[in-house]
Coordinates of C-alpha atoms in Angstrom, one line a residue:
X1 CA -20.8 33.5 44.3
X2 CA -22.7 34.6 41.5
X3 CA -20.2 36.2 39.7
X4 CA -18.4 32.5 40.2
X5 CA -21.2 30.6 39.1
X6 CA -21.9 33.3 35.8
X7 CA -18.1 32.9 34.8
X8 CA -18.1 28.7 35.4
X9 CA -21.4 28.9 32.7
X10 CA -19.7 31.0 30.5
X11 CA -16.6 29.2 29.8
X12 CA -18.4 25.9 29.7
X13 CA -20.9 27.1 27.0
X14 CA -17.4 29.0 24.8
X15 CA -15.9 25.0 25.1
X16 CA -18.6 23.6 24.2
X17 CA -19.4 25.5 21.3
X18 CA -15.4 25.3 20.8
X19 CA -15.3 21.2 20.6
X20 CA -18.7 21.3 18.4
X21 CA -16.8 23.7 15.5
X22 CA -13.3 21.8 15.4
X23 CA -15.9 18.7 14.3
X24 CA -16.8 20.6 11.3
X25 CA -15.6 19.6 8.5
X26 CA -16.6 21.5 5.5
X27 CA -18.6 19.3 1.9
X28 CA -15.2 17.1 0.3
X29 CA -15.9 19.0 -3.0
X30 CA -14.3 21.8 -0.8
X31 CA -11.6 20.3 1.2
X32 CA -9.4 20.3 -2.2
X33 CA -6.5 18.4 -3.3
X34 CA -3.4 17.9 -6.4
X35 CA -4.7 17.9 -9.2
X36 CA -2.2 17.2 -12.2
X37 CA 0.1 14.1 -13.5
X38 CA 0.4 11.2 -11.1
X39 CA 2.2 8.3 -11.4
X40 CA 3.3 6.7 -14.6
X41 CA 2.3 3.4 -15.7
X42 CA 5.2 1.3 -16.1
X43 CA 5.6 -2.2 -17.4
X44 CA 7.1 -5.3 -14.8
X45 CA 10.5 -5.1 -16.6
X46 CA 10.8 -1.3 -15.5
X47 CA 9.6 -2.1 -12.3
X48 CA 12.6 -4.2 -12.1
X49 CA 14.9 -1.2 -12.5
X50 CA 13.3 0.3 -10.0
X51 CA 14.5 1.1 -6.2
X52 CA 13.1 -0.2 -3.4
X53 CA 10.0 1.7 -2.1
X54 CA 9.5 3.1 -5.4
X55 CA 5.8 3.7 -6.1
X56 CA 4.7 1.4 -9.5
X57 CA 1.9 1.2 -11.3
X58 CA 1.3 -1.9 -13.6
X59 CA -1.4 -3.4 -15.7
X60 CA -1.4 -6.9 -17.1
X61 CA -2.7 -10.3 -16.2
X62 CA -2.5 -12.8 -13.2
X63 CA -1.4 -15.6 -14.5
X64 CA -1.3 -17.3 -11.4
X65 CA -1.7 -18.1 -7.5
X66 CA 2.0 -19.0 -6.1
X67 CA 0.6 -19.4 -2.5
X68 CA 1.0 -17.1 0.3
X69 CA -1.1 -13.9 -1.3
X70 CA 1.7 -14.3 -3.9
X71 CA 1.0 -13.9 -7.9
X72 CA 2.9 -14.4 -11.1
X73 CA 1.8 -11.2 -12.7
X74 CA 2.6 -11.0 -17.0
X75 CA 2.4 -8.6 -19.0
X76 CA 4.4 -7.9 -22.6
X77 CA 7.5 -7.3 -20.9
X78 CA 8.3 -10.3 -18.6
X79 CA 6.7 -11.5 -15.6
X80 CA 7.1 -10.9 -11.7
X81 CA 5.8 -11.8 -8.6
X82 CA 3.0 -9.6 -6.7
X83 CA 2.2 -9.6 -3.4
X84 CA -1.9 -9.1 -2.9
X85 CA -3.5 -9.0 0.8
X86 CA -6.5 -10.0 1.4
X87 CA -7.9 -6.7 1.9
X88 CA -6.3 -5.3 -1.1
X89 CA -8.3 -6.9 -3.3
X90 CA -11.2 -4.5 -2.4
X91 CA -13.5 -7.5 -3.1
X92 CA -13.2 -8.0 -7.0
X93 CA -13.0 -11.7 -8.2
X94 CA -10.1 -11.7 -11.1
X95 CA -9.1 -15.2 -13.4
X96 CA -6.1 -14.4 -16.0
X97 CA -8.6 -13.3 -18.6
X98 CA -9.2 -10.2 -16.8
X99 CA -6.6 -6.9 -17.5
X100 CA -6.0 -5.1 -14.3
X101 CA -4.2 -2.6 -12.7
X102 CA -2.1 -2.9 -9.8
X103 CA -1.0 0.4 -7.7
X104 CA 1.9 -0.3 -5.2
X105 CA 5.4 -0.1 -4.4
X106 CA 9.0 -2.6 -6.0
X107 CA 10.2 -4.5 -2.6
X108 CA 13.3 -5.9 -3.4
X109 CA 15.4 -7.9 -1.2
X110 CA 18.7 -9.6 -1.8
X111 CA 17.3 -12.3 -3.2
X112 CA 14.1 -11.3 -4.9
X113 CA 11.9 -8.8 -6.3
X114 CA 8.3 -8.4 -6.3
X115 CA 5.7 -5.7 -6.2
X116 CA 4.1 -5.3 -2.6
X117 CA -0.1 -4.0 -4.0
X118 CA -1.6 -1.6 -2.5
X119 CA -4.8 -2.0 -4.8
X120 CA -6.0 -3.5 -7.7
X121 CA -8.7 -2.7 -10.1
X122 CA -10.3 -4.0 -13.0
X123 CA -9.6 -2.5 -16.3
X124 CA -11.9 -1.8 -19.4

């Protein structure tokens, strides 16, 4: 019984200590990551080109709200629509004064084609 009882103790503590390292996670700064060139900032007439899916990046100006989290975004090459959730807006307040940048992906259909934001930022 007490050879039982000693072996019952021993693997609980060896899974407990088990499930308490797989929580570790080691500082960010040392987790690492890429680093090099990312994605190319292209203008709303390239985006155009573009396939479906394709990961864009854009800067420019809102000019305005089409309804529906839909934009007409501008900038020197033409004009597009861009999609913007709610929650994609990461809580900044933007009029068509302000320059951004939009990250996100061309969704075309057969009818249209807009850019579908994942995020948007202010820029200097």
């Amino acid at each position: 019984m007490n050879k039982l009882l000693t072996v019952s103790v021993l693997a609980l503590m060896l899974g407990l200590s088990g499930a308490a390292s797989a929580g570790y996670r080691e500082p960010s700064s040392a987790r690492g990551g890429f680093t090099g060139p990312g994605l190319e900032v292209s203008t709303v007439a390239e985006a155009a080109k573009l396939s479906d899916d394709t990961p864009v990046v854009v800067v420019g100006h809102i000019e305005k709200s089409l309804g529906d989290e839909k934009y007409l975004f501008k900038d020197a090459s033409g004009a597009m629509t861009v999609e913007i959730d709610d929650d994609d807006w990461n809580g900044l307040n933007v009029t068509p004064q302000d320059l951004i940048e939009i990250r996100g992906e061309v969704d075309k259909d057969l009818f249209d084609i807009k850019i579908d934001a994942d995020r948007v930022m202010l820029k200097k």
